[in-house]
């Protein structure tokens, strides 16, 4: 028996191995090449339209070891979704080789996001004996741009915006050498075959020598000047963190009064010295995603108030390109790094556009590698006590891949247009789901234009065409109209989905909850979305049972007044929610002129349009307790309310008596809460009121869940960007309920496109 086994193991055989997943642009072919050599297997590997294909011949025992090691030692950034192994007719090969890629008929590969520069590449550019010393575009198979430079699939140098750059003989030999870190590194270049860099001063070409460019940028920062620098996903405006005048000037250029700016710190040591940082936050900050992470400064006075006016957290990131490393390594102080566009415009990414639109800045640092998919920096927060990850903006480093282990089983190609406030689209092709980067607020013309270009460019990467279009129910959303036009011009059907059901669909799919037997309560709270009854919803409760979603409750309707102005002026929400509460009216009146007060009261009484928006209730409470009457940026009042509550519990989570509320037939009446707030305001601090408001929301959720005898609670909508609320829900409900929050997806409207796919697939699968 033993002998027999031995003899089969020593027999030569050939196998075909197909691997699906994120296996392109992550050093997978070089990895397989080396593994095959180590295991004495001959054959070849190539990229295909849907992954990689490997043919190998060798001894049976080596085949087994080979497969095991593929799974065990796969490159850091790869994700293997499936490995199919099939024995084929015996082939003889002389060696193992990497074959050139062939374009397939349909592209189904996982698109790889951009990776921040790796530690080894950073060491090289700072090492005086290395040939890449000070080279600003150093990359390897483990780091560098991917999604932002792709023009076609599969990912190869000639399908990226680096196609026009030839490798020098040394880079070429690295590319060919199987033991080199840059073996088949598609983005490889060095000082001898470098990407040209240019520095403009007041729109005139000033310098082309890379080292002198770096010196001049640092000098400019030291003088308090503004430098626009091309990053991975687009241009960033940078300046010294410590210079009050230049920070103010950036606000002026951006037309941005108080929305916070991110700070790029020179290194992790600086972050440790100046911020409280949890291990989870550090992992993200240092990861190849290299997002902005919101952190608490140790000493608030270290940073100018103008960076994040009125806020207690600062968005922090580390240098994520070799260029930023070189600059910050020499400068050794933090800089402001914020997207170089006016508020409400999309990020600037084309060089010509930068020169035209950034004429007010002192220097513009640019280079010739084109960006094909512009992206903002991703933004991640962690809840204050329990450190739950909250993705606030999913962009560079995260888009467009999505790592859920489930797939959408559909033979349809589907394009979902999402919603307007946080534009993002989704594409489902060959059962694979891609989620675009955050595109901006689609109520602005330039973002609309950008979105159209991005959708067209994205679909152009694939050989597929949408069969179906999905849009929001809101007829006035730009995204809805764009989707409808698409459906007409391509003669394909369009499906409309109610906004809050869509959020619920997104959270159900992110946690793979569709096929469970138990009922799930969806707590879907956000600012606005068109409801089935044509009112503006936003404080909604749904139950999902057997794939059916029904609305079981909501915040009691109030008047929706003055259109978009209501979201901009929290005092209007306060007025609407507290109609006929005399204690509150007294407090509110002073926020309006006599004429305004009368006009708005009349509007409120006459309004046919109603709202159940939880976002507006946050606004109302923030205004009532004097935190914010006019929002300078979306969500500002809610953020200030959360912060006030956090100041009350700064030493740890505690319990408090909730305000009173009534629930009748699922309708949550908070009038008595507003009355109590007005009555208690003179005696207790606004911090305590803000905290008790959060506690009240948790109790409302508990009551609804208990009434419906539901043990599983799923949360979605922009309100759940509030880390304190997330922590309190865990703190008070975790023992009695299973709680599901978004993690990889953002809870805000960025998840709507994905939710539309989720709802379509789950309502159209038999
Ligand atoms: Zn690297
Ligand atoms: Zn070179």
XYZ file of C-alpha atoms and ligand atoms in Angstrom:
768
model
C 0.000 0.000 0.000
C 2.744 2.349 1.072
C 4.748 1.487 -2.012
C 1.725 2.098 -4.185
C 1.197 5.520 -2.615
C 4.844 6.350 -3.055
C 4.726 5.414 -6.687
C 1.705 7.610 -7.482
C 3.489 10.479 -5.751
C 6.467 10.122 -7.992
C 4.394 10.191 -11.176
C 4.613 13.254 -13.404
C 1.354 15.017 -14.113
C 0.002 18.307 -15.448
C -2.581 20.546 -13.854
C -4.524 23.592 -14.830
C -5.173 26.002 -11.961
C -7.592 28.912 -12.220
C -7.529 31.493 -9.456
C -10.157 34.195 -9.035
C -9.955 37.201 -6.769
C -7.669 40.167 -6.367
C -4.688 38.598 -8.094
C -3.593 41.281 -10.548
C -1.418 44.247 -9.720
C -0.431 42.701 -6.383
C 2.693 40.725 -7.348
C 0.811 37.479 -7.836
C 2.484 36.234 -11.019
C 6.032 36.722 -9.650
C 4.942 34.967 -6.471
C 3.658 31.964 -8.451
C 6.780 32.014 -10.615
C 9.042 31.693 -7.600
C 6.812 29.137 -5.908
C 6.797 26.958 -9.028
C 10.596 27.088 -9.183
C 10.929 26.224 -5.517
C 8.692 23.208 -6.041
C 10.328 22.027 -9.266
C 7.263 22.644 -11.365
C 7.465 23.772 -14.985
C 4.786 25.533 -16.992
C 3.391 29.037 -17.185
C 1.098 31.632 -15.644
C -0.855 34.401 -17.295
C -3.369 37.060 -16.345
C -6.784 36.387 -17.819
C -9.974 38.384 -17.977
C -11.100 36.894 -14.699
C -7.986 36.180 -12.655
C -4.916 34.103 -13.414
C -4.474 30.791 -15.169
C -1.593 28.489 -14.341
C -0.461 25.313 -16.148
C 2.143 23.232 -14.353
C 3.837 19.888 -14.809
C 5.766 18.082 -12.092
C 5.650 15.347 -9.496
C 2.352 14.727 -7.748
C 3.722 15.549 -4.295
C 5.020 18.876 -5.591
C 1.639 19.758 -7.022
C 0.020 19.253 -3.634
C 2.620 21.315 -1.842
C 2.329 24.038 -4.490
C -1.439 24.446 -4.061
C -1.089 24.518 -0.274
C 1.580 27.217 -0.416
C -0.419 29.378 -2.856
C -3.114 29.682 -0.236
C -0.729 30.000 2.696
C 1.801 32.516 1.396
C -0.143 34.599 -1.143
C 1.091 38.228 -1.461
C -0.072 40.690 1.180
C -2.586 42.590 -0.927
C -4.008 39.634 -2.833
C -7.414 38.157 -2.089
C -8.060 34.633 -3.329
C -11.753 34.015 -3.834
C -11.497 30.605 -5.421
C -8.952 28.108 -6.726
C -10.063 25.552 -9.308
C -7.636 22.702 -9.971
C -8.077 20.334 -12.874
C -5.798 17.536 -14.072
C -5.046 17.904 -17.773
C -3.208 15.925 -20.418
C 0.497 15.634 -19.641
C 2.474 18.525 -21.088
C 6.194 18.985 -21.028
C 7.699 22.416 -20.450
C 11.335 23.421 -20.353
C 10.912 25.998 -17.610
C 8.293 28.065 -15.788
C 7.446 31.370 -17.418
C 5.127 34.328 -17.190
C 3.160 34.677 -20.412
C 1.943 38.053 -21.646
C -1.658 38.921 -20.817
C -4.412 38.450 -23.326
C -7.454 40.623 -23.421
C -10.535 38.553 -22.802
C -14.026 39.108 -24.040
C -15.390 39.905 -20.618
C -13.392 41.305 -17.758
C -14.296 39.952 -14.383
C -11.169 40.527 -12.372
C -11.094 42.272 -9.071
C -9.958 45.825 -9.692
C -7.141 46.675 -7.369
C -7.175 49.901 -5.365
C -4.139 52.162 -5.035
C -1.603 51.177 -2.383
C 0.365 53.568 -0.218
C 4.144 53.234 -0.638
C 5.549 50.209 1.237
C 8.192 50.357 3.982
C 10.913 48.801 1.849
C 10.441 51.360 -0.936
C 10.557 54.144 1.681
C 13.833 52.751 3.007
C 15.237 52.762 -0.503
C 14.411 56.386 -1.278
C 16.028 57.523 1.972
C 19.086 55.278 1.618
C 22.159 57.119 0.330
C 23.636 54.012 -1.221
C 20.479 53.037 -3.071
C 19.969 53.871 -6.743
C 16.452 55.120 -5.972
C 17.627 57.646 -3.392
C 15.215 60.619 -3.495
C 13.251 59.088 -6.368
C 9.666 60.291 -5.989
C 7.944 57.579 -8.044
C 9.497 54.500 -6.512
C 7.099 51.538 -6.493
C 7.247 47.762 -6.350
C 4.845 44.873 -6.809
C 3.473 45.589 -3.328
C 2.856 49.309 -3.572
C 1.973 52.256 -5.761
C -0.879 53.399 -7.958
C -3.280 50.866 -9.481
C -6.920 51.978 -9.886
C -5.969 55.622 -10.336
C -3.849 54.885 -13.424
C -5.751 52.052 -15.107
C -7.139 52.634 -18.584
C -8.036 49.088 -19.609
C -8.078 45.611 -18.145
C -6.187 43.450 -17.350
C -3.649 45.464 -15.329
C -0.389 45.631 -17.273
C 1.960 48.522 -17.928
C 0.587 49.072 -21.424
C -2.985 49.331 -20.088
C -2.095 52.069 -17.603
C -1.214 55.744 -17.930
C 2.457 54.617 -17.639
C 2.273 53.002 -21.068
C 4.256 55.807 -22.702
C 7.251 55.412 -20.372
C 9.863 52.857 -21.344
C 11.852 51.161 -18.633
C 15.590 51.760 -18.654
C 17.823 48.662 -18.979
C 18.224 48.399 -15.200
C 14.468 48.626 -14.522
C 13.869 46.163 -17.340
C 16.276 43.688 -15.737
C 14.518 44.070 -12.384
C 11.242 43.469 -14.188
C 12.651 40.267 -15.726
C 14.475 38.983 -12.657
C 12.407 36.493 -10.703
C 14.270 37.112 -7.466
C 13.792 40.882 -7.620
C 11.157 42.812 -5.636
C 10.166 44.452 -8.902
C 9.828 41.266 -10.921
C 6.853 42.058 -13.164
C 6.238 45.302 -11.291
C 4.095 47.113 -13.871
C 4.681 50.579 -12.403
C 8.471 50.224 -12.219
C 10.658 53.255 -12.913
C 13.810 54.843 -11.493
C 15.853 58.080 -11.741
C 17.242 56.907 -15.111
C 13.810 56.425 -16.672
C 12.027 58.818 -14.436
C 8.622 60.406 -14.710
C 9.212 64.110 -15.377
C 8.344 66.458 -12.527
C 7.675 70.185 -12.736
C 7.297 73.011 -10.277
C 5.329 76.099 -11.254
C 5.630 79.380 -9.392
C 2.719 81.725 -9.931
C 1.787 79.668 -12.970
C 5.234 79.972 -14.602
C 7.506 76.944 -14.951
C 10.099 77.399 -12.222
C 12.037 74.164 -11.747
C 12.354 70.664 -13.200
C 15.180 69.204 -11.139
C 13.521 66.853 -8.625
C 15.873 67.569 -5.730
C 15.680 71.320 -6.158
C 11.899 71.033 -6.449
C 11.778 69.378 -3.020
C 14.011 72.069 -1.535
C 11.824 74.816 -2.960
C 8.612 73.253 -1.656
C 10.063 73.019 1.841
C 11.259 76.585 1.647
C 7.780 77.633 0.538
C 6.206 75.859 3.517
C 8.681 77.526 5.823
C 7.627 80.875 4.422
C 3.935 80.089 4.929
C 3.222 79.704 1.223
C 0.658 77.388 -0.365
C 1.808 74.514 -2.557
C -0.572 72.408 -4.643
C 0.879 68.907 -4.981
C -0.304 66.133 -7.251
C -1.007 63.068 -5.135
C -2.214 59.591 -6.127
C -5.842 60.528 -6.699
C -5.629 64.246 -7.467
C -4.172 67.564 -6.374
C -3.870 68.507 -2.706
C -3.357 71.963 -1.265
C -0.600 71.982 1.328
C 0.848 74.473 3.723
C 2.502 74.649 7.142
C 0.139 73.593 9.928
C 1.451 76.287 12.208
C 0.959 79.291 9.967
C -2.309 81.000 10.802
C -2.342 83.235 7.731
C -1.709 80.451 5.225
C -4.366 78.199 6.765
C -6.774 81.114 6.498
C -5.727 81.656 2.904
C -6.471 78.013 2.037
C -9.954 78.526 3.482
C -10.327 81.512 1.192
C -9.135 79.643 -1.914
C -11.451 76.748 -1.150
C -14.398 78.940 -0.187
C -14.612 76.847 2.928
C -15.471 78.586 6.152
C -15.162 75.967 8.831
C -15.193 72.405 7.485
C -12.116 70.743 8.989
C -8.837 70.154 7.111
C -6.717 67.026 7.318
C -3.152 67.099 8.596
C -0.367 65.001 7.097
C 2.132 64.117 9.827
C 5.793 63.437 9.044
C 5.795 59.981 10.648
C 4.110 57.707 13.172
C 6.349 58.994 15.965
C 4.944 62.465 15.513
C 1.445 60.984 15.697
C 2.283 59.145 18.929
C 3.762 62.265 20.452
C 0.811 64.467 19.610
C -2.324 62.313 19.482
C -4.098 59.699 21.520
C -4.011 56.668 19.280
C -5.541 53.236 19.756
C -3.862 50.151 18.176
C -6.812 49.794 15.771
C -6.401 53.381 14.634
C -2.678 52.892 14.193
C -3.139 49.777 12.055
C -5.364 51.705 9.658
C -3.191 54.794 9.613
C -0.108 52.733 8.683
C -1.926 50.411 6.267
C -1.561 50.498 2.501
C -4.970 52.212 2.389
C -3.322 55.155 4.182
C -6.604 56.955 4.905
C -7.284 60.035 6.974
C -8.083 58.799 10.489
C -9.842 61.070 12.971
C -7.766 61.336 16.164
C -7.872 63.253 19.465
C -4.928 65.623 19.915
C -3.188 65.276 23.283
C -3.025 69.025 23.636
C -5.648 70.936 21.657
C -3.482 74.048 21.651
C -0.832 72.301 19.508
C -3.090 72.832 16.521
C -4.619 76.043 15.338
C -8.322 76.342 15.833
C -8.652 77.115 12.115
C -7.762 73.549 11.182
C -10.919 72.049 12.684
C -12.927 74.930 14.152
C -14.977 73.919 17.158
C -14.124 70.224 16.820
C -12.132 68.052 19.186
C -10.762 65.645 16.568
C -8.312 66.183 13.770
C -8.089 64.164 10.564
C -4.586 62.714 10.451
C -2.756 60.860 7.710
C 0.761 59.705 7.001
C 2.697 60.302 3.767
C 1.409 57.706 1.295
C 3.468 58.438 -1.817
C 7.273 58.474 -2.077
C 7.029 62.170 -2.971
C 5.207 63.032 0.270
C 7.727 60.901 2.198
C 10.663 62.764 0.707
C 9.117 66.145 1.424
C 7.970 65.416 4.966
C 11.122 63.554 5.879
C 13.088 66.727 5.190
C 10.482 69.135 6.530
C 9.830 66.991 9.641
C 6.751 68.967 10.632
C 3.088 68.360 9.812
C 1.340 70.047 6.889
C -2.261 70.766 5.988
C -3.210 68.468 3.109
C -6.639 69.046 1.664
C -8.078 68.359 -1.774
C -7.300 71.235 -4.130
C -10.752 72.202 -5.210
C -13.353 74.649 -4.140
C -15.933 73.363 -1.705
C -18.604 71.381 -3.616
C -16.347 70.873 -6.656
C -14.788 67.477 -7.391
C -11.065 66.964 -6.759
C -8.829 68.462 -9.465
C -6.780 65.750 -11.189
C -5.798 66.970 -14.656
C -2.592 68.984 -14.936
C -4.034 71.563 -17.291
C -7.036 72.077 -15.063
C -4.751 72.471 -12.043
C -2.811 75.265 -13.745
C -5.995 77.057 -14.704
C -7.975 76.619 -11.519
C -5.225 76.884 -8.929
C -3.858 80.205 -10.070
C -4.247 81.633 -6.562
C -1.690 79.282 -4.991
C 2.024 80.056 -4.860
C 3.486 76.810 -6.208
C 2.073 73.890 -8.158
C 4.058 70.659 -8.110
C 3.062 68.346 -10.908
C 4.355 65.315 -12.805
C 3.551 63.548 -16.054
C 1.946 60.331 -14.825
C -1.726 60.863 -15.636
C -4.581 60.047 -13.290
C -7.473 58.244 -14.941
C -9.640 57.644 -11.870
C -9.412 60.641 -9.512
C -10.111 59.924 -5.855
C -10.255 61.830 -2.602
C -8.450 60.568 0.455
C -10.515 58.001 2.342
C -11.754 58.993 5.777
C -12.116 56.592 8.696
C -13.184 57.194 12.272
C -13.352 54.927 15.284
C -16.065 55.230 17.902
C -14.750 56.992 21.010
C -14.910 54.185 23.578
C -15.408 50.837 21.892
C -13.311 51.718 18.852
C -15.772 50.444 16.261
C -14.668 51.293 12.735
C -16.863 53.854 10.963
C -16.025 54.472 7.307
C -16.925 58.067 6.563
C -15.592 58.265 2.999
C -14.659 55.298 0.847
C -12.228 56.397 -1.795
C -8.460 56.110 -2.423
C -7.103 52.792 -1.192
C -10.556 51.277 -0.694
C -12.432 51.764 -3.983
C -13.385 50.080 -6.215
C -12.993 46.611 -4.751
C -15.281 45.100 -2.197
C -14.096 42.196 -0.124
C -17.253 40.505 1.014
C -17.047 36.782 0.702
C -20.572 36.468 -0.688
C -21.316 37.085 -4.332
C -24.410 38.415 -6.026
C -25.691 35.413 -7.929
C -27.093 37.008 -11.057
C -26.468 36.607 -14.745
C -27.428 40.248 -15.255
C -25.058 43.165 -15.634
C -26.415 45.929 -13.426
C -25.529 49.590 -13.049
C -26.767 51.273 -9.861
C -26.697 55.067 -9.769
C -26.961 55.596 -5.993
C -28.206 58.864 -4.522
C -27.198 62.518 -4.691
C -25.836 63.773 -1.380
C -22.877 61.370 -1.357
C -22.523 60.281 -4.950
C -21.158 56.803 -5.673
C -22.211 54.216 -8.247
C -22.030 50.426 -8.261
C -21.508 47.974 -11.085
C -22.332 44.302 -10.933
C -20.921 42.231 -13.750
C -20.345 38.480 -13.880
C -21.569 38.266 -10.269
C -18.732 40.552 -9.144
C -19.603 43.812 -7.387
C -17.567 47.008 -7.806
C -18.236 50.148 -5.798
C -16.985 53.455 -7.128
C -15.043 55.973 -5.129
C -16.945 58.787 -3.416
C -17.787 61.302 -6.120
C -19.135 64.300 -4.199
C -22.472 66.038 -3.801
C -24.423 65.571 -7.010
C -26.443 68.721 -6.556
C -23.385 70.544 -7.939
C -22.810 70.838 -11.661
C -19.106 69.930 -11.746
C -19.712 66.811 -9.675
C -22.491 65.844 -12.078
C -20.132 66.196 -15.036
C -17.418 64.234 -13.255
C -19.854 61.464 -12.377
C -20.942 61.023 -15.988
C -17.307 60.755 -17.093
C -16.440 58.312 -14.312
C -19.370 55.999 -15.066
C -18.525 55.901 -18.744
C -14.811 55.363 -18.104
C -15.503 52.678 -15.515
C -17.862 50.645 -17.683
C -15.376 51.075 -20.523
C -12.863 48.982 -18.531
C -15.098 45.955 -18.986
C -16.350 44.206 -22.051
C -19.848 44.089 -20.575
C -22.795 46.447 -20.949
C -25.522 47.007 -18.360
C -28.776 45.075 -18.838
C -30.539 46.944 -16.067
C -30.316 50.315 -14.389
C -31.194 50.991 -10.741
C -32.013 54.413 -9.302
C -33.512 56.104 -6.262
C -37.229 56.781 -6.076
C -36.591 60.544 -5.852
C -37.453 61.944 -9.324
C -35.444 65.138 -8.786
C -32.136 63.512 -7.911
C -29.544 64.083 -10.606
C -28.517 60.425 -10.189
C -32.102 59.327 -10.852
C -32.371 61.415 -14.000
C -28.984 60.237 -15.223
C -30.033 56.616 -14.701
C -33.344 57.148 -16.438
C -31.646 58.806 -19.404
C -29.198 55.907 -19.543
C -32.047 53.421 -19.590
C -33.784 55.290 -22.416
C -30.693 55.723 -24.564
C -29.591 52.091 -24.072
C -33.144 50.712 -24.212
C -32.822 48.804 -20.957
C -35.211 48.690 -17.986
C -34.869 50.966 -14.965
C -35.965 50.108 -11.416
C -36.625 52.644 -8.664
C -35.991 51.960 -4.983
C -37.118 53.803 -1.891
C -34.130 55.422 -0.233
C -34.401 54.007 3.286
C -35.342 50.493 2.197
C -32.185 50.738 0.101
C -30.050 51.619 3.134
C -31.592 48.623 4.898
C -30.743 46.432 1.885
C -27.128 47.632 2.068
C -26.657 46.685 5.708
C -28.441 43.346 5.221
C -26.086 42.492 2.366
C -22.923 43.725 4.053
C -23.654 41.222 6.847
C -25.166 38.571 4.574
C -28.451 38.596 6.493
C -30.949 38.035 3.685
C -31.353 34.305 4.075
C -31.838 34.184 7.814
C -35.180 33.017 9.176
C -35.262 35.405 12.120
C -36.851 38.835 11.711
C -34.481 41.822 11.628
C -35.338 45.350 12.692
C -33.784 47.994 10.436
C -33.116 51.308 12.129
C -32.549 53.615 9.172
C -31.844 57.152 10.240
C -30.538 59.898 8.009
C -31.218 63.414 6.828
C -33.531 63.014 3.888
C -34.994 60.601 1.382
C -38.264 60.463 -0.489
C -40.792 58.165 1.188
C -43.556 55.976 -0.263
C -46.131 58.550 0.855
C -44.207 61.381 -0.856
C -43.087 62.819 2.480
C -39.441 63.278 3.431
C -38.447 60.245 5.481
C -35.364 59.826 7.656
C -36.263 58.378 11.075
C -37.450 54.975 9.916
C -37.969 51.499 11.346
C -38.402 48.495 9.059
C -38.706 44.792 9.649
C -37.282 42.265 7.247
C -38.991 38.931 7.421
C -38.755 36.275 4.682
C -37.216 38.735 2.219
C -40.133 41.140 2.741
C -39.382 44.587 4.099
C -42.146 46.534 5.819
C -42.092 49.911 7.488
C -43.126 49.427 11.111
C -42.442 52.824 12.584
C -41.009 56.275 12.195
C -40.359 59.542 13.912
C -43.617 61.506 14.108
C -44.039 63.789 11.125
C -43.337 67.512 11.384
C -43.648 70.180 8.737
C -40.961 70.237 6.095
C -40.373 73.924 5.565
C -38.360 76.132 3.244
C -37.018 73.272 1.087
C -33.245 72.800 1.195
C -32.955 75.695 3.604
C -34.232 73.467 6.403
C -31.119 71.274 6.263
C -28.893 74.363 6.243
C -30.559 76.122 9.160
C -31.046 73.951 12.256
C -33.157 76.713 13.814
C -35.850 75.882 11.204
C -35.883 72.245 12.309
C -36.219 73.417 15.900
C -39.176 75.559 14.899
C -40.838 72.766 12.941
C -40.385 70.039 15.578
C -41.535 72.240 18.446
C -44.653 73.731 16.958
C -47.235 74.288 19.694
C -44.804 73.717 22.557
C -44.943 77.095 24.255
C -41.845 76.497 26.448
C -39.778 75.848 23.340
C -41.225 78.705 21.320
C -40.033 81.144 23.941
C -36.483 79.851 23.556
C -36.596 79.830 19.803
C -38.095 83.199 19.092
C -34.870 85.007 19.813
C -33.170 83.147 16.938
C -35.418 84.891 14.386
C -36.422 88.415 13.513
C -40.066 89.128 14.207
C -40.857 88.989 10.512
C -38.964 85.713 10.000
C -40.684 84.149 12.974
C -44.131 84.972 11.656
C -43.317 83.894 8.136
C -41.807 80.567 9.121
C -44.608 79.792 11.562
C -47.097 80.394 8.820
C -45.076 78.247 6.400
C -44.933 75.516 8.993
C -48.689 75.554 9.579
C -49.508 75.606 5.880
C -46.915 73.073 4.720
C -48.331 70.017 2.997
C -44.962 68.341 2.975
C -44.004 66.457 6.136
C -40.787 64.953 7.414
C -39.768 62.184 9.799
C -36.056 62.991 9.441
C -33.809 62.025 12.340
C -31.071 64.239 10.930
C -33.393 67.207 11.311
C -34.176 66.195 14.905
C -30.427 66.342 15.661
C -30.428 69.799 14.075
C -33.429 70.858 16.162
C -31.854 69.790 19.451
C -28.490 71.351 18.548
C -30.238 74.627 17.812
C -32.419 74.488 20.921
C -29.452 74.179 23.242
C -27.533 76.885 21.429
C -24.886 74.845 19.620
C -25.646 75.685 16.020
C -28.309 77.661 14.168
C -26.781 77.628 10.709
C -24.832 74.667 9.258
C -21.692 75.746 7.476
C -21.234 72.206 6.163
C -23.466 69.187 5.940
C -24.007 67.521 9.301
C -22.251 70.224 11.336
C -25.026 70.585 13.950
C -25.168 66.816 14.486
C -21.393 66.674 14.921
C -21.456 69.519 17.451
C -24.260 67.790 19.347
C -22.279 64.543 19.503
C -19.226 66.452 20.696
C -21.139 68.250 23.397
C -22.416 64.878 24.644
C -18.877 63.498 24.542
C -17.623 66.297 26.755
C -20.186 65.138 29.324
C -18.838 61.555 29.321
C -15.193 62.291 28.682
C -14.106 60.004 31.512
C -16.120 56.993 30.345
C -19.533 55.834 29.282
C -22.242 56.184 31.876
C -25.969 55.865 32.104
C -28.473 58.659 32.366
C -32.211 58.972 32.633
C -33.663 59.315 29.125
C -36.042 62.126 28.273
C -39.653 61.088 27.950
C -41.217 60.100 24.638
C -44.310 58.282 23.424
C -44.661 55.551 20.870
C -48.072 54.851 19.404
C -48.496 52.407 16.513
C -44.804 52.734 15.804
C -44.942 56.526 15.616
C -42.339 58.071 17.911
C -43.556 61.332 19.449
C -40.711 63.394 20.929
C -42.662 66.532 21.837
C -42.387 65.783 25.553
C -38.609 65.415 25.143
C -38.342 68.842 23.533
C -40.505 70.318 26.303
C -38.244 68.754 28.953
C -35.156 70.083 27.193
C -36.600 73.598 27.216
C -37.569 73.279 30.889
C -34.227 71.814 32.027
C -32.058 74.101 29.943
C -31.575 76.743 32.610
C -30.553 74.138 35.220
C -28.443 71.564 33.435
C -25.622 72.028 30.959
C -26.097 71.682 27.229
C -23.485 68.876 27.421
C -25.747 66.871 29.722
C -28.807 67.566 27.571
C -26.907 66.435 24.481
C -25.904 63.219 26.252
C -29.420 62.521 27.510
C -30.692 63.047 23.971
C -28.370 60.261 22.748
C -29.547 57.998 25.590
C -33.164 58.738 24.655
C -32.544 57.585 21.083
C -31.135 54.284 22.360
C -34.237 53.794 24.530
C -36.533 54.542 21.578
C -34.785 51.798 19.607
C -35.015 49.378 22.529
C -38.732 50.034 22.920
C -39.503 49.470 19.232
C -37.412 46.284 19.182
C -39.171 44.946 22.282
C -42.610 45.781 20.939
C -41.858 43.746 17.839
C -40.028 41.000 19.778
C -37.048 41.304 17.453
C -33.552 40.362 18.615
C -31.540 41.401 15.584
C -31.010 45.094 14.889
C -29.370 46.471 11.735
C -28.352 50.126 11.452
C -27.802 52.293 8.387
C -28.031 55.942 7.349
C -25.843 58.970 7.953
C -26.888 59.326 11.607
C -24.767 56.255 12.397
C -21.607 58.152 11.560
C -22.086 59.292 15.164
C -19.539 57.251 17.126
C -21.006 58.050 20.526
C -24.421 56.783 19.429
C -22.791 53.590 18.117
C -20.976 53.109 21.438
C -24.114 53.729 23.480
C -26.061 51.222 21.380
C -23.418 48.596 22.112
C -23.167 49.655 25.740
C -26.883 49.427 26.410
C -28.216 46.859 23.930
C -25.375 44.445 23.199
C -26.398 41.981 25.894
C -29.976 41.673 24.705
C -29.679 42.048 20.936
C -27.417 41.228 17.997
C -26.310 44.514 16.454
C -25.145 45.048 12.872
C -23.377 48.192 11.713
C -21.626 49.059 8.470
C -17.894 48.635 8.584
C -16.472 48.314 5.115
C -19.216 50.507 3.670
C -20.038 53.962 4.884
C -23.347 54.281 6.748
C -24.150 57.428 4.741
C -25.576 57.707 1.225
C -22.393 56.316 -0.298
C -23.931 52.899 0.378
C -27.129 53.571 -1.599
C -25.813 52.249 -4.927
C -24.753 49.010 -3.237
C -28.114 48.857 -1.440
C -29.912 49.223 -4.774
C -28.023 46.182 -6.080
C -28.850 44.310 -2.869
C -32.565 45.061 -3.131
C -32.740 44.233 -6.823
C -30.931 40.898 -6.461
C -32.955 39.853 -3.438
C -36.284 40.798 -4.933
C -35.560 39.231 -8.325
C -33.970 35.946 -7.356
C -36.301 32.995 -7.155
Zn 7.083 49.120 -2.488
Zn 14.792 52.830 -14.641
